[in-house]
Short mmCIF file of C-alpha atoms in Angstrom, two decimals:
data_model
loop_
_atom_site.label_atom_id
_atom_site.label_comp_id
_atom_site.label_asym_id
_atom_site.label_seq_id
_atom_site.Cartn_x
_atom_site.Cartn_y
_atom_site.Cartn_z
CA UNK I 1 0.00 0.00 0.00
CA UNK I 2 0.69 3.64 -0.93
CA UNK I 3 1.62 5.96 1.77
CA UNK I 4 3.74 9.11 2.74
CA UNK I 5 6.19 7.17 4.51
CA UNK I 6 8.15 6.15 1.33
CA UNK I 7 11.24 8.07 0.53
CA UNK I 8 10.11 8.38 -2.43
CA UNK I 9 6.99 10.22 -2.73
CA UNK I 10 9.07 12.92 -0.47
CA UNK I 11 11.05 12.75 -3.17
CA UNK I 12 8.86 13.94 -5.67
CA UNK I 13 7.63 16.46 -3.74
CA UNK I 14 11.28 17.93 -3.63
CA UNK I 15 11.43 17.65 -7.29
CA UNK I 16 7.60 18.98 -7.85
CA UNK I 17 6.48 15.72 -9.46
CA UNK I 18 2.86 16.85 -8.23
CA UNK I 19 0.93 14.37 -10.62
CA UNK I 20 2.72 11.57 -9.79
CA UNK I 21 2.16 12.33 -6.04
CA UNK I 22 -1.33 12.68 -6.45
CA UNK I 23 -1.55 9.57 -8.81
CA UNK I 24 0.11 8.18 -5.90
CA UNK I 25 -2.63 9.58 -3.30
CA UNK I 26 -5.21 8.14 -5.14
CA UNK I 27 -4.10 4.58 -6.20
CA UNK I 28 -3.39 4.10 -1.97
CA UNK I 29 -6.52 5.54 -1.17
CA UNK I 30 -8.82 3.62 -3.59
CA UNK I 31 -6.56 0.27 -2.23
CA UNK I 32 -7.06 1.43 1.34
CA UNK I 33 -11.19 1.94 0.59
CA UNK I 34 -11.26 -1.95 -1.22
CA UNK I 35 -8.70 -3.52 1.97
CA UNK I 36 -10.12 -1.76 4.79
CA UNK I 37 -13.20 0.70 4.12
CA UNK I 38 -13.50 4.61 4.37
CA UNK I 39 -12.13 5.31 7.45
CA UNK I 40 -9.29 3.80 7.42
CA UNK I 41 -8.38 4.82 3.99
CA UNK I 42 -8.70 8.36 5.20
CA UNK I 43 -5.83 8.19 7.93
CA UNK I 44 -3.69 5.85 6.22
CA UNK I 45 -3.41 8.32 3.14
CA UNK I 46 -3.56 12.10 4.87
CA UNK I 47 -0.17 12.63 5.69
CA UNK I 48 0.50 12.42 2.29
CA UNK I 49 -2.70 14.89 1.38
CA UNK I 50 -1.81 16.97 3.81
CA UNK I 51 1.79 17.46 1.55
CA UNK I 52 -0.50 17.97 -1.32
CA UNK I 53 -3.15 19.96 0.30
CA UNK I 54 -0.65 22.53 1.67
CA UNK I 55 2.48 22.61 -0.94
CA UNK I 56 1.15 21.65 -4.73
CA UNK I 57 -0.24 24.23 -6.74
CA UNK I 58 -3.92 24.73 -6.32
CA UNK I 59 -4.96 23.71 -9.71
CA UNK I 60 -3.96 20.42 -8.95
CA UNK I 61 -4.48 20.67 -5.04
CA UNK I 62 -8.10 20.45 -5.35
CA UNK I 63 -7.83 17.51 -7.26
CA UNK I 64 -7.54 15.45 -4.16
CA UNK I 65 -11.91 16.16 -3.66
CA UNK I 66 -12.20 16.02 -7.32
CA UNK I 67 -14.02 11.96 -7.79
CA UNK I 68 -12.79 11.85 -11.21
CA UNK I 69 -10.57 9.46 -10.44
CA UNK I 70 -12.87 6.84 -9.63
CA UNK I 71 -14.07 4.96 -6.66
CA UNK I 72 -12.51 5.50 -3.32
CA UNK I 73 -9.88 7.62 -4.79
CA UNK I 74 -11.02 11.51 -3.61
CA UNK I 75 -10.85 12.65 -0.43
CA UNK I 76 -14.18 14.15 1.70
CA UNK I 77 -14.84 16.62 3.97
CA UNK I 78 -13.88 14.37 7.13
CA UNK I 79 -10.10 13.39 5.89
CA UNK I 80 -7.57 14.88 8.05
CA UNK I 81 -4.57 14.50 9.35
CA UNK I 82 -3.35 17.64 11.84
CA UNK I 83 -6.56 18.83 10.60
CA UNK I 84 -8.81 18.61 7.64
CA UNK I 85 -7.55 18.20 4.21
CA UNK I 86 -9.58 21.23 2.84
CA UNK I 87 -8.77 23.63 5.38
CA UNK I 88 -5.41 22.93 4.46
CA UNK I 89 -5.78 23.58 1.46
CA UNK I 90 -7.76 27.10 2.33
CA UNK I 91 -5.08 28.47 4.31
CA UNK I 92 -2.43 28.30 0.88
CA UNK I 93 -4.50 30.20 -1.59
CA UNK I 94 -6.81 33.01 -1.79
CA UNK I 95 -10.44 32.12 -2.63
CA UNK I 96 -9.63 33.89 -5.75
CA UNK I 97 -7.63 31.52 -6.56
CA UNK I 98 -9.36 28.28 -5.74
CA UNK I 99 -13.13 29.88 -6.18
CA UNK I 100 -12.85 28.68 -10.29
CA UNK I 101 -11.52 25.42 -9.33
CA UNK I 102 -13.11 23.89 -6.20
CA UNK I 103 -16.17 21.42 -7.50
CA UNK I 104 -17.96 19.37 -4.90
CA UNK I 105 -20.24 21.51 -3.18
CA UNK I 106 -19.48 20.54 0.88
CA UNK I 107 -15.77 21.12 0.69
CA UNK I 108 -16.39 24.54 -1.55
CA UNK I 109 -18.60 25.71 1.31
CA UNK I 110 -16.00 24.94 4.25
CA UNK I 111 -12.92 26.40 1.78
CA UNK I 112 -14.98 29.56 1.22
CA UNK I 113 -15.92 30.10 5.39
CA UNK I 114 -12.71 29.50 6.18
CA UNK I 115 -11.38 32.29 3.81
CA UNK I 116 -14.07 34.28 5.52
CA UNK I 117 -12.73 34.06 8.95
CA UNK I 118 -9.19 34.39 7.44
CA UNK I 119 -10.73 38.34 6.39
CA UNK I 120 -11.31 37.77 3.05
CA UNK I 121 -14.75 39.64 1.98
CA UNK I 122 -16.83 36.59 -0.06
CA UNK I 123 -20.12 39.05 -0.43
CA UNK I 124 -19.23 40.20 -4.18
CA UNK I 125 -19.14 37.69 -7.09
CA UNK I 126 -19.72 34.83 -4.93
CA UNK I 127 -22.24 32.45 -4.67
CA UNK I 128 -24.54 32.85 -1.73
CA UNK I 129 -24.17 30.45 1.39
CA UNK I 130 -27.38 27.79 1.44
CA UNK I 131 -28.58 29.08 4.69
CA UNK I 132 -27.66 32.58 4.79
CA UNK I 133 -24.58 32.46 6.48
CA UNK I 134 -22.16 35.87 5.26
CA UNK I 135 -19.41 34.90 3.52
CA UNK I 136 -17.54 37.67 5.14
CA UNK I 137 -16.92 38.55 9.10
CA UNK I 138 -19.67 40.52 11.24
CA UNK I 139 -17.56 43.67 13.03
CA UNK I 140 -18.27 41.34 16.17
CA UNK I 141 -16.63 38.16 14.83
CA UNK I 142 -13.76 40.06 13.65
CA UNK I 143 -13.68 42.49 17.03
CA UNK I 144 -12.56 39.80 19.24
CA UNK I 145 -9.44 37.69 18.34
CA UNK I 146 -6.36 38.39 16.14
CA UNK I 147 -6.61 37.30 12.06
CA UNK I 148 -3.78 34.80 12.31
CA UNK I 149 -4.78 32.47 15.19
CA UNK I 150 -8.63 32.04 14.03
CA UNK I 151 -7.62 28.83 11.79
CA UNK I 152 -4.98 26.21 12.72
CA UNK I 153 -1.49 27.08 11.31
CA UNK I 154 -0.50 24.00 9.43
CA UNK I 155 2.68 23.05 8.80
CA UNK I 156 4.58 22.00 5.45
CA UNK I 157 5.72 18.19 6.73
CA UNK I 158 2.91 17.87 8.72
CA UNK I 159 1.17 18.89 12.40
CA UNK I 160 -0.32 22.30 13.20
CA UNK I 161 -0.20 24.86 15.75
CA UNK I 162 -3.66 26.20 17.23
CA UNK I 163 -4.48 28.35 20.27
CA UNK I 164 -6.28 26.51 23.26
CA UNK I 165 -9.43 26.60 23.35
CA UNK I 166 -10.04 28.34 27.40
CA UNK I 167 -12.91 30.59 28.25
CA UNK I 168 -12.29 32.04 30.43
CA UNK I 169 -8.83 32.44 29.96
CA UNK I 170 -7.59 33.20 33.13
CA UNK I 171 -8.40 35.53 36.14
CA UNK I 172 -8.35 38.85 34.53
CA UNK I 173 -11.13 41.18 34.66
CA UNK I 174 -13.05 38.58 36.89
CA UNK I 175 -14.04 38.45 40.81
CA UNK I 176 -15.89 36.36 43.59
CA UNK I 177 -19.68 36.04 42.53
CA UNK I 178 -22.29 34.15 44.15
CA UNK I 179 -24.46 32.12 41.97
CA UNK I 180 -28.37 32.14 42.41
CA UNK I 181 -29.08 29.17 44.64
CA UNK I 182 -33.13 28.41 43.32
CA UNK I 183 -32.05 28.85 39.53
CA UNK I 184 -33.85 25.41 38.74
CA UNK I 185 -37.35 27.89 40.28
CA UNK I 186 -36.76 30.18 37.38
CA UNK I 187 -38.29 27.88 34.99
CA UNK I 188 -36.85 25.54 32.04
CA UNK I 189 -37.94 27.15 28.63
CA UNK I 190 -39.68 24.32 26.24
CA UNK I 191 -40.62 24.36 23.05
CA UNK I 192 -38.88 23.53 19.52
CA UNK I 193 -37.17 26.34 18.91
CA UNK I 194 -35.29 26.35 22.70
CA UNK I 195 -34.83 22.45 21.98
CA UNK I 196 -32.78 23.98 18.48
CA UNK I 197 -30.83 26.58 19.87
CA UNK I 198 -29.55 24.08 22.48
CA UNK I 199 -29.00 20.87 19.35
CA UNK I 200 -26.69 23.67 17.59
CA UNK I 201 -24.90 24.81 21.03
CA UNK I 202 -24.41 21.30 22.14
CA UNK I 203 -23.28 20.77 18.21
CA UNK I 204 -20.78 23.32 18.93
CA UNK I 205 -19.11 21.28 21.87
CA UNK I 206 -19.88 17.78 21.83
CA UNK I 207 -17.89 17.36 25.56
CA UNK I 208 -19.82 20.27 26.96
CA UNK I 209 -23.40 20.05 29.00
CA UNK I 210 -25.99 23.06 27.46
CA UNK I 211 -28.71 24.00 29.43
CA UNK I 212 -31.32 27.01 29.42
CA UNK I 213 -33.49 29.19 31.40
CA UNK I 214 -35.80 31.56 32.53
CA UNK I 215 -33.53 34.15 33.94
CA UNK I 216 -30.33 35.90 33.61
CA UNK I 217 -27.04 34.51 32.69
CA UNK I 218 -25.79 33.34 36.60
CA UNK I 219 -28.76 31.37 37.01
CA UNK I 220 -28.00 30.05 33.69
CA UNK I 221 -24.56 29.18 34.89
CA UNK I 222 -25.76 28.08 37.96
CA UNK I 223 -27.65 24.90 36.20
CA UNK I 224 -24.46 23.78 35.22
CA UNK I 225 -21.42 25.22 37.80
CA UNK I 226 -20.40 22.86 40.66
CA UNK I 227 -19.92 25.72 43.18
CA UNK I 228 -22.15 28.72 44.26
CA UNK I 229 -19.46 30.90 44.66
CA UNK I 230 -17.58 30.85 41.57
CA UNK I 231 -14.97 33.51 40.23
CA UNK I 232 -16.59 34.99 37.08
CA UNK I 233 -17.60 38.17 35.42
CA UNK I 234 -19.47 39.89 32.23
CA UNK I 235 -17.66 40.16 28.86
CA UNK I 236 -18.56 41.26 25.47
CA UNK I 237 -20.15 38.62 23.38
CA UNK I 238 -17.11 39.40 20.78
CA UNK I 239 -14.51 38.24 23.34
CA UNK I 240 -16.68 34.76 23.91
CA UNK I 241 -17.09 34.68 20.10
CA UNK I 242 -13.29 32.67 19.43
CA UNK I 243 -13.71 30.05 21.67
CA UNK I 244 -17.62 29.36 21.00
CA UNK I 245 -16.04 28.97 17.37
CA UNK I 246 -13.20 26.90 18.35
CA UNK I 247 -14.99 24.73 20.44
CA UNK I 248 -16.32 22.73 17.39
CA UNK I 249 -12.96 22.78 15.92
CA UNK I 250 -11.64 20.54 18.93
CA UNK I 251 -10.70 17.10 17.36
CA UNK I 252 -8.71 16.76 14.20
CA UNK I 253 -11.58 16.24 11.47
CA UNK I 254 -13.46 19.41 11.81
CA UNK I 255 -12.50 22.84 11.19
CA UNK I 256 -13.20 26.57 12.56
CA UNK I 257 -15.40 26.76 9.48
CA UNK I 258 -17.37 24.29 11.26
CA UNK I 259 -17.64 26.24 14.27
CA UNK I 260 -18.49 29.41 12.52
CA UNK I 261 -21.29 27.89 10.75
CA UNK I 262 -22.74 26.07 13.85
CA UNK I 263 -22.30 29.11 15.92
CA UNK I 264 -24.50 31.32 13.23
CA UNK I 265 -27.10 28.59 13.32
CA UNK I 266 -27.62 28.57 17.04
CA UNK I 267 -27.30 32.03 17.16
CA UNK I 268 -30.26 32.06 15.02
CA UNK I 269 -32.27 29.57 16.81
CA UNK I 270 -31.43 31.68 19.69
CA UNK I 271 -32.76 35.12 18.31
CA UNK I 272 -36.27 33.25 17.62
CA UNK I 273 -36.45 31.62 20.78
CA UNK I 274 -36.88 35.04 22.36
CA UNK I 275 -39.82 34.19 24.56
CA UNK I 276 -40.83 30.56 23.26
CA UNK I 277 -42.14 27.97 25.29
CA UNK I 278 -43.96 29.47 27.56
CA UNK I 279 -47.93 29.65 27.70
CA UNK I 280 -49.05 33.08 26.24
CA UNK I 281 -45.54 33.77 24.73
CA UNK I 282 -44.76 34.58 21.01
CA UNK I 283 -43.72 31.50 19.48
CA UNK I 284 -44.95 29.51 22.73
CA UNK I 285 -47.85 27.48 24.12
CA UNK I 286 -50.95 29.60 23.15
CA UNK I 287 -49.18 32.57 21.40
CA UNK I 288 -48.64 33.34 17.37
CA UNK I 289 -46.10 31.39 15.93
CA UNK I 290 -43.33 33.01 13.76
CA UNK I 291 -41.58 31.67 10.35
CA UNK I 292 -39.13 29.25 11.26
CA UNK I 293 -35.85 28.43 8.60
CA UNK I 294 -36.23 24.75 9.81
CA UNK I 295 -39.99 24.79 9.37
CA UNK I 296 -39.95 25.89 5.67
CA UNK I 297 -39.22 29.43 5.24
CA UNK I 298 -36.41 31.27 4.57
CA UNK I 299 -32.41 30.77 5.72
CA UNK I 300 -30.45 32.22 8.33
CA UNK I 301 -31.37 36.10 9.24
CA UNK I 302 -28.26 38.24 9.36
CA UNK I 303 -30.24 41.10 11.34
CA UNK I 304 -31.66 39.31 13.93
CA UNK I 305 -28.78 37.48 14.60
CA UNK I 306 -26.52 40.87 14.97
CA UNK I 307 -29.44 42.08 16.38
CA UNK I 308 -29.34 39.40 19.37
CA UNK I 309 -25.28 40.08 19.43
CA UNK I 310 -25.67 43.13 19.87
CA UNK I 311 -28.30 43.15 22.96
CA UNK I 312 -26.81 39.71 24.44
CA UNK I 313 -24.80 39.87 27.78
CA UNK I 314 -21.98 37.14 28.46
CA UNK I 315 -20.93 35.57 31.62
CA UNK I 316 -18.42 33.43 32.54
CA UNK I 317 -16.80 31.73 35.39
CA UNK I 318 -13.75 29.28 36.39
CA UNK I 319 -13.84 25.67 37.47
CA UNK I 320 -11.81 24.13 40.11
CA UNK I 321 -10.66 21.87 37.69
CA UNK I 322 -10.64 22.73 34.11
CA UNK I 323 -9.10 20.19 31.49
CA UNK I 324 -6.40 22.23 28.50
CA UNK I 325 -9.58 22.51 26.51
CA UNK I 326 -12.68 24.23 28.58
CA UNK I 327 -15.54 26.33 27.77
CA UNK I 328 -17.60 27.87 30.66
CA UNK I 329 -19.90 30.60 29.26
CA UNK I 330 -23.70 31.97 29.84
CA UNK I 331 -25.48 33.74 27.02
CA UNK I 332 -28.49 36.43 28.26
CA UNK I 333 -31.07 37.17 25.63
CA UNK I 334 -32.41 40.61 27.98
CA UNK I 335 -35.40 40.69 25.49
CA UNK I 336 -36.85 37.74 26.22
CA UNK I 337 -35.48 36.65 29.52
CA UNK I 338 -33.87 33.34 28.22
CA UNK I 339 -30.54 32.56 29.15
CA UNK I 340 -28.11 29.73 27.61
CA UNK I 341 -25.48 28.04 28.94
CA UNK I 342 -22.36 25.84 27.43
CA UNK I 343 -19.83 24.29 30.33
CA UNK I 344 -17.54 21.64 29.84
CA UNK I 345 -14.16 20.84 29.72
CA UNK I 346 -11.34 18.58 27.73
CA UNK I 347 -7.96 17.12 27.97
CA UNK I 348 -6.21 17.20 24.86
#
């Protein structure tokens, strides 16, 4: 079997023998798919598209998603090796580059998000994301973390560097608090659309508990924190933004894109929860119901969801014991009295 261990594949990438490398890719991946099935075709051949993803020229770079070679041979949007193949691939060109030669829809959409959060501006000339999503940073996603650490750095023989996922960071800005003690009296919101906005927040962080409820962000928190008396404070929802993003990108087969575009769709869920599932309510038991993108109508709306940004109030708090990854955060909706919560932590 094909793989990148062989001197001489490294060779050819030396000499720029690109074709024969990804001749080479594909042959040991379509073996790998008939010896051993999908999954393990996809590790045993991404070190060596990981080479091609991040050094050969993009023309034939996207070749490695491109099923033209036959059965087994192209890689999908869950082959990685420090980290997906296509977000390799997105941090080496400009979408200008790769827009007019990227085919298979999925991996398109991921390449084109991650240019997005790399600050490329996707609104002109490009086609429009399925759900609504922009294909170009809010002022809030942009306000809170630095350009170059919002995708993995990948490296040319393999492995990445990424910043740690930690929220909250570390002691700064944050004091003694005392958690409400009867937040379980403030009542659990129902409904479908609460039951969505927690599926995409507990989406975003598979190792995290999500909770919600009637009430402000510490009795949110307080659902979830093991202590009363925590040390926590308020942020702005831009500084929470990285990590909610990040937290989805934790494991080696998903990307930030994936994080940005789960984020967005809880977000969203969020902004038309305002008030659901409670008797009288808009939206809830007894009240007028509102158009719902899951339900039939329309995708993603960008105003209400900047619209929620911009009203929501964040609070977070440390744990006694937090694992290298952790993510401890409560999200206020002041409009409709709702309040979200994602806590949970990881060792790498």
């Amino acid at each position: 079997m094909i793989t990148y261990e062989g001197g001489g594949l490294r060779a050819l990438a030396e000499d720029g023998r690109w074709p024969e490398l990804l001749a080479a890719y594909r042959q040991g991946r379509a073996a790998a798919v008939a010896e051993a099935g999908e999954e393990a075709a996809a590790a045993l051949t991404a070190p060596l598209g990981h080479l091609i993803a991040y050094a050969a020229p993009p023309e034939l770079a996207v070749r490695l998603f491109d099923p033209d070679g036959g059965a087994g041979t192209a890689a999908g949007v869950a082959d990685h090796d420090a980290g997906p193949l296509w977000e390799v691939l997105a941090t080496r060109h400009s979408w200008l580059r790769l827009a007019p030669l990227l085919g298979p829809a999925p991996v398109r959409r991921l390449v084109a998000h991650t240019r997005a959060l790399l600050g490329e501006d996707l609104s002109y000339g490009s086609e429009p994301d399925p759900e609504g999503v922009p294909l170009r940073l809010e002022p809030w996603e942009a306000a809170g973390w630095d350009e170059t650490a919002r995708v993995r750095e990948y490296l040319p023989g393999g492995g990445a560097r990424s910043a740690l996922l930690t929220l909250p960071a570390s002691r700064e800005g944050l004091g003694g608090v005392e958690l409400p003690a009867a937040a379980q009296s403030a009542g659990r919101p129902d409904g479908p659309r609460v039951a969505r906005a927690l599926a995409g927040l507990g989406a975003l962080a598979p190792w995290a508990a999500t909770a919600c409820v009637r009430g402000q962000a510490p009795a949110a928190a307080a659902l979830l924190a093991r202590d009363r008396r925590v040390v926590g404070g308020y942020l702005p929802f831009a500084l929470a933004y990285p990590a909610l993003v990040r937290a989805a990108a934790v494991g080696r087969s998903r990307g930030c894109a994936h994080g940005r575009l789960g984020l967005w769709r809880a977000l969203a869920a969020m902004a038309r929860a305002v008030g659901s599932g409670f008797p009288g309510d808009p939206g809830g038991p007894g009240g007028p119901d509102r158009a719902d993108p899951a339900e039939g109508a329309s995708g993603i709306d960008r105003g209400e969801v900047n619209a929620l940004v911009a009203r929501m109030r964040c609070f977070t708090w440390q744990e006694p014991s937090a694992g290298l990854h952790h993510l401890h955060v409560a999200l206020e909706d002041p409009a409709g009295g709702v309040a979200w919560v994602v806590s949970g932590s990881q060792e790498l």
